[in-house]
Short mmCIF file of C-alpha atoms in Angstrom, two decimals:
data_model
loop_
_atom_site.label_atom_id
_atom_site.label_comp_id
_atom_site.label_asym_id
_atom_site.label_seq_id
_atom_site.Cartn_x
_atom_site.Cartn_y
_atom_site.Cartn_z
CA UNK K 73 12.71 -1.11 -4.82
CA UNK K 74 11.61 0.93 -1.23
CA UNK K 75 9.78 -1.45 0.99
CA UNK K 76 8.40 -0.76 4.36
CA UNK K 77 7.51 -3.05 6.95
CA UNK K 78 5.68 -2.37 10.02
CA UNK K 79 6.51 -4.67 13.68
CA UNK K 80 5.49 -4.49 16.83
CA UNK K 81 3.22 -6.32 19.55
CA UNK K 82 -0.25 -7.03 18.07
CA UNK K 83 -1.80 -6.02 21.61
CA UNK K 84 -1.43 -3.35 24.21
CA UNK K 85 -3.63 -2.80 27.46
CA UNK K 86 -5.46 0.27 27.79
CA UNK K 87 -2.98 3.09 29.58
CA UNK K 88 0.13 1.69 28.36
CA UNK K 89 2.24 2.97 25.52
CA UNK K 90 2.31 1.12 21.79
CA UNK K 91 5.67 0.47 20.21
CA UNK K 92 5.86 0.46 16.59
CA UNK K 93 8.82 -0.36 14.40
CA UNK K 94 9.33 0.25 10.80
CA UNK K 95 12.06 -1.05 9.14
CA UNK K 96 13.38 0.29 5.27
CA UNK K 97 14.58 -1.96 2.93
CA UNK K 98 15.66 -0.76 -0.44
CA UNK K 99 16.99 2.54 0.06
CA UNK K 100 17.96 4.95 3.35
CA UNK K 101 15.95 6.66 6.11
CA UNK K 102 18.77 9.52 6.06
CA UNK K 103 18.53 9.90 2.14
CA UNK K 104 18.47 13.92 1.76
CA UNK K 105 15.12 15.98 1.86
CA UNK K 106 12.81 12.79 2.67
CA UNK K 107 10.67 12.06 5.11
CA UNK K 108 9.15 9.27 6.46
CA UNK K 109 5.16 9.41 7.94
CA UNK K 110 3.26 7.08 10.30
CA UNK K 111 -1.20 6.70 9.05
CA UNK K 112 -3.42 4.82 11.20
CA UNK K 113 -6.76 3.54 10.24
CA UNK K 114 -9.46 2.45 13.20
CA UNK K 115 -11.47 -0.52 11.21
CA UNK K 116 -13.85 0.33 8.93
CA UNK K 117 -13.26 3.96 9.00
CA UNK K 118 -10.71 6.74 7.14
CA UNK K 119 -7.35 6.72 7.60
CA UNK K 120 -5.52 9.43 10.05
CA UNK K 121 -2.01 10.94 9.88
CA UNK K 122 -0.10 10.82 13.25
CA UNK K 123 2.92 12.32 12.43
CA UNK K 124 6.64 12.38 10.26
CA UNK K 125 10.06 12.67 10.74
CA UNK K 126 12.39 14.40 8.49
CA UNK K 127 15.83 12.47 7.60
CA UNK K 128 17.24 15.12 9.44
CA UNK K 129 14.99 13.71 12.66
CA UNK K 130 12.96 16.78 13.15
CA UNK K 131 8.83 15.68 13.58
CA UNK K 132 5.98 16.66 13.22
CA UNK K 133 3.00 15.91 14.60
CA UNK K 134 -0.57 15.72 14.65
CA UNK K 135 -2.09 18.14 16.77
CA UNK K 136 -4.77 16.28 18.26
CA UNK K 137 -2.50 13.62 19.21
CA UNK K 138 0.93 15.41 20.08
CA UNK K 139 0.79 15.42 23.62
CA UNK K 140 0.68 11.14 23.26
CA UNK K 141 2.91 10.70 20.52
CA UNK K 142 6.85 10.48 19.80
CA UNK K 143 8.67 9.53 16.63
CA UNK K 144 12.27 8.64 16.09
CA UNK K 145 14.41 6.83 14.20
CA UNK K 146 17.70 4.80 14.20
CA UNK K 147 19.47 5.06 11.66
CA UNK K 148 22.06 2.32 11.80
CA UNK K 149 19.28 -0.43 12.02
CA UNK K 150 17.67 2.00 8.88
CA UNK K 151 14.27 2.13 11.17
CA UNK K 152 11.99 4.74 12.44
CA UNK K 153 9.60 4.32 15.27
CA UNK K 154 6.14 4.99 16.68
CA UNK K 155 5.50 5.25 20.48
CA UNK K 156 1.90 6.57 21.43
CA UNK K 157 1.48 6.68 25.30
CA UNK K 158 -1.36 6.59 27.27
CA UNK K 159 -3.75 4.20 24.89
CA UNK K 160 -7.40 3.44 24.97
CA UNK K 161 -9.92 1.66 22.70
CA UNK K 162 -9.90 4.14 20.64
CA UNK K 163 -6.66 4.11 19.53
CA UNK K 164 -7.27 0.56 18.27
CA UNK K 165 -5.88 0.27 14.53
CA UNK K 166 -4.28 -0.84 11.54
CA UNK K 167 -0.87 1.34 11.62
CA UNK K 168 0.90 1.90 8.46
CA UNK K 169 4.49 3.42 7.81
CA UNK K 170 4.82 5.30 4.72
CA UNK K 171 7.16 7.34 2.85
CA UNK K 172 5.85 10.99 1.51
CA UNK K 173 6.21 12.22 -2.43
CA UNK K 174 9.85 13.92 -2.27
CA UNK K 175 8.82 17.48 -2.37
CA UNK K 176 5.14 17.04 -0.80
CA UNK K 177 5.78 15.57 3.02
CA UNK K 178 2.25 14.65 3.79
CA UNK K 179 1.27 12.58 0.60
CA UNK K 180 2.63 8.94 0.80
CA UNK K 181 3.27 6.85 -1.92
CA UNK K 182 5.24 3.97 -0.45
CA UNK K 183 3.06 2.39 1.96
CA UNK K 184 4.02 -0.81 4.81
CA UNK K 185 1.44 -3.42 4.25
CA UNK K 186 0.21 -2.42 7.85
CA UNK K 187 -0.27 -4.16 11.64
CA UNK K 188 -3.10 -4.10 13.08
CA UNK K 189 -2.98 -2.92 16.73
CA UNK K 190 -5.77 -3.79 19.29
CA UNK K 191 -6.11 -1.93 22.99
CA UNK K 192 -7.49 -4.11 25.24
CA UNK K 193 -7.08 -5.72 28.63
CA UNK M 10 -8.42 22.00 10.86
CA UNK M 11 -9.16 21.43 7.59
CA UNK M 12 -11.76 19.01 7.21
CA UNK M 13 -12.56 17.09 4.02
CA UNK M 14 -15.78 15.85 3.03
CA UNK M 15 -16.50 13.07 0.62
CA UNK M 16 -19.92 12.20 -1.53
CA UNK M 17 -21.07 9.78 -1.73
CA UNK M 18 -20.04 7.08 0.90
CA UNK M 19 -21.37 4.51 -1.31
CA UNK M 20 -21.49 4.53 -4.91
CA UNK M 21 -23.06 1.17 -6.89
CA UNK M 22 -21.77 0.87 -10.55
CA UNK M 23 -21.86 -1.39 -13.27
CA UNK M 24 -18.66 -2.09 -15.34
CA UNK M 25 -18.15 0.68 -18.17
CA UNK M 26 -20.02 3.06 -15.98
CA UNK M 27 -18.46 6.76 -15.90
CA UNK M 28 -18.10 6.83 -11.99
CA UNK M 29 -17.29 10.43 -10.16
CA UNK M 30 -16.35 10.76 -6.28
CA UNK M 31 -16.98 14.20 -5.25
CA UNK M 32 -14.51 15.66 -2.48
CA UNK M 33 -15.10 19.14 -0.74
CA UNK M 34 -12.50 20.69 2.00
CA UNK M 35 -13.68 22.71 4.78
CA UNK M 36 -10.89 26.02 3.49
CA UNK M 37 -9.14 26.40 0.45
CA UNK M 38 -6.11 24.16 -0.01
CA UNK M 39 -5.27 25.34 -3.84
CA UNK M 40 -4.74 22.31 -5.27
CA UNK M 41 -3.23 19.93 -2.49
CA UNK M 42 -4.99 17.24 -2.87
CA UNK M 43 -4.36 13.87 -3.05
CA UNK M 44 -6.52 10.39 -4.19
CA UNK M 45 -6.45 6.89 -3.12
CA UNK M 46 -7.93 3.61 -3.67
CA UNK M 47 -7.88 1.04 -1.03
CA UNK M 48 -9.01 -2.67 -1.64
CA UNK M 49 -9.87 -4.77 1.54
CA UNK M 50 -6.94 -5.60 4.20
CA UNK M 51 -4.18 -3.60 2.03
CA UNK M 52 -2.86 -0.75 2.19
CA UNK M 53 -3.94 2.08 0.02
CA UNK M 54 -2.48 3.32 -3.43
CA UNK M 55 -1.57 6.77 -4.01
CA UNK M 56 -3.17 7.39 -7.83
CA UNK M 57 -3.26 11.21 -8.20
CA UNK M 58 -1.62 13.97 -6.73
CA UNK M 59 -1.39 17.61 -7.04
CA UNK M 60 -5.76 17.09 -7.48
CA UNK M 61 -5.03 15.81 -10.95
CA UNK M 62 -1.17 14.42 -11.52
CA UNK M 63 -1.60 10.97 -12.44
CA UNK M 64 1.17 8.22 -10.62
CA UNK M 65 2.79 6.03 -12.52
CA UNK M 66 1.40 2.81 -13.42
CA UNK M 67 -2.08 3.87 -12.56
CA UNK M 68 -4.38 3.47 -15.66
CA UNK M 69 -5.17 6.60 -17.63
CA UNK M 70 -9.04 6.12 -17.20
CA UNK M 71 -8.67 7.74 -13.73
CA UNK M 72 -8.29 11.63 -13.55
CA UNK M 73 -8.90 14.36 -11.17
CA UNK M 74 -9.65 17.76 -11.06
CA UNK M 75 -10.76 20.65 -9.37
CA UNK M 76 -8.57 23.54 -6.81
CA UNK M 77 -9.80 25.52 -4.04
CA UNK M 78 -12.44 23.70 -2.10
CA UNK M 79 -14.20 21.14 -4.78
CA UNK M 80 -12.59 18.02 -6.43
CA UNK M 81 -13.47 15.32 -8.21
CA UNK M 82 -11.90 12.02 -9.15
CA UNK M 83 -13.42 10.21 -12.30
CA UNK M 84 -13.39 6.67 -13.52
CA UNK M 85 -14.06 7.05 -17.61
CA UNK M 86 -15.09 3.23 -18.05
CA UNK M 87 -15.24 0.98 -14.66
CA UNK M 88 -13.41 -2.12 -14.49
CA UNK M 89 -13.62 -5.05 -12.27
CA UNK M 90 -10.28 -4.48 -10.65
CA UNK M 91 -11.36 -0.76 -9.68
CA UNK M 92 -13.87 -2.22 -7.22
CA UNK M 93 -12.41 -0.56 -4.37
CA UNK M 94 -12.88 2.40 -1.71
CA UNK M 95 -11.42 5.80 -2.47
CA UNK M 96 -10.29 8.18 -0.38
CA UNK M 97 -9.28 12.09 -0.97
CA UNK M 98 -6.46 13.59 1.61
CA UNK M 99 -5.41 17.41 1.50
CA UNK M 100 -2.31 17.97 2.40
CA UNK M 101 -1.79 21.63 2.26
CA UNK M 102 -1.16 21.78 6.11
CA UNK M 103 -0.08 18.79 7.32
CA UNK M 104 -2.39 16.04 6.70
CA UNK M 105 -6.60 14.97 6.60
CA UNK M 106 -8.43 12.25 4.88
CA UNK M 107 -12.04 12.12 3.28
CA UNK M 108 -14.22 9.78 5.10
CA UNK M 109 -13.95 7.05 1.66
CA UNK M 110 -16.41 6.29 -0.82
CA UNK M 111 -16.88 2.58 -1.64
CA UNK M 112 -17.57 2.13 -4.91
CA UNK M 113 -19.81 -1.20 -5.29
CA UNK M 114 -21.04 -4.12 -8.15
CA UNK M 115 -24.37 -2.95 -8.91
#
């Protein structure tokens, strides 16, 4: 059975870049024609796509936050990561990893249990 | 952008109550649409896709409809365990979520 787990530090001061990790268990990040998606949630509000990476490692991101955001993966450690630079408040969070609907890359139905990310100094 | 728009944001039911959530996107996205229902501190569930393919495992008193630029996601009879938020999500170009609707114990 796919599980996804999400790590990383639990804080990051404003300006610096977050570091997420997720890490597959139960199947492969290069498994043909899938992709893999990062969603964060700000608490108490809806949830907002940041971006995917194919197995092939070609992303896609959200426009709005593009210019701040990189996602790769390594596929010997079966992981793929998060790095958003230049952080404020806002980007305070619950992060999830997910993995799309084969065939439909920006629905997810395999979802990390989530890590909550706060920007502060 | 495409922007999706949720009624209500809070809905107050009693169990065996039929229950509809009401989504609207800002374009048309044929019928890329997505539901979910998240309970507090977990991640959310993927239910329907495809605005009315039901997942597995999710009970068959949830449904969805609609195409173009109006959905709807209904709850025949309420139960306890579908005390929850619900969110819509188009994902005709890339990706956008409705704002939730939390459905509540009346």
């Amino acid at each position: 059975q796919l599980q996804l787990q999400e790590s990383g530090p639990g804080l990051v001061k404003p300006s610096e870049t977050l570091s997420l990790t997720c890490t597959v268990s139960g199947g492969s990040i290069s498994s043909k024609n899938h992709y893999w998606a990062w969603i964060r949630q700000p608490p108490g509000r809806g949830m907002e796509w940041i971006g995917n990476i194919y197995y092939s490692g070609t992303t896609y991101y959200n426009p709005s936050l593009k210019s701040r955001v990189t996602i790769s993966s390594d596929t010997s450690k079966n992981q793929f990561s998060l790095k958003l630079s230049s952080v404020t408040a806002a980007d305070t969070a619950v992060f999830y990893c997910a993995r799309p609907l084969l065939g439909s890359p920006y629905a997810f139905d395999i979802w990390g249990q989530g890590t909550m990310v706060t920007v502060s100094s | 952008d495409i922007q999706m728009t949720q009624s209500p944001s809070t809905l107050s039911a009693s169990i065996g109550d039929r229950v509809t959530i009401t989504c609207r996107a800002s374009q048309s996205i044929s019928s890329w649409l997505a539901w979910y229902q998240q309970k507090p501190g977990k991640a959310p569930n993927l239910l329907i896709s495809k605005a009315s393919t039901l997942e597995g495992g999710v009970p068959s008193r949830f449904s969805g409809s609609g195409s173009g630029t109006e959905f709807t996601l209904t709850i025949s009879s309420l139960q306890p365990d579908d005390f929850a938020t619900y969110y819509c999500q188009q994902y005709k170009t890339y990706s956008t979520f409705g704002g939730g609707t939390k459905v509540e114990i009346k």
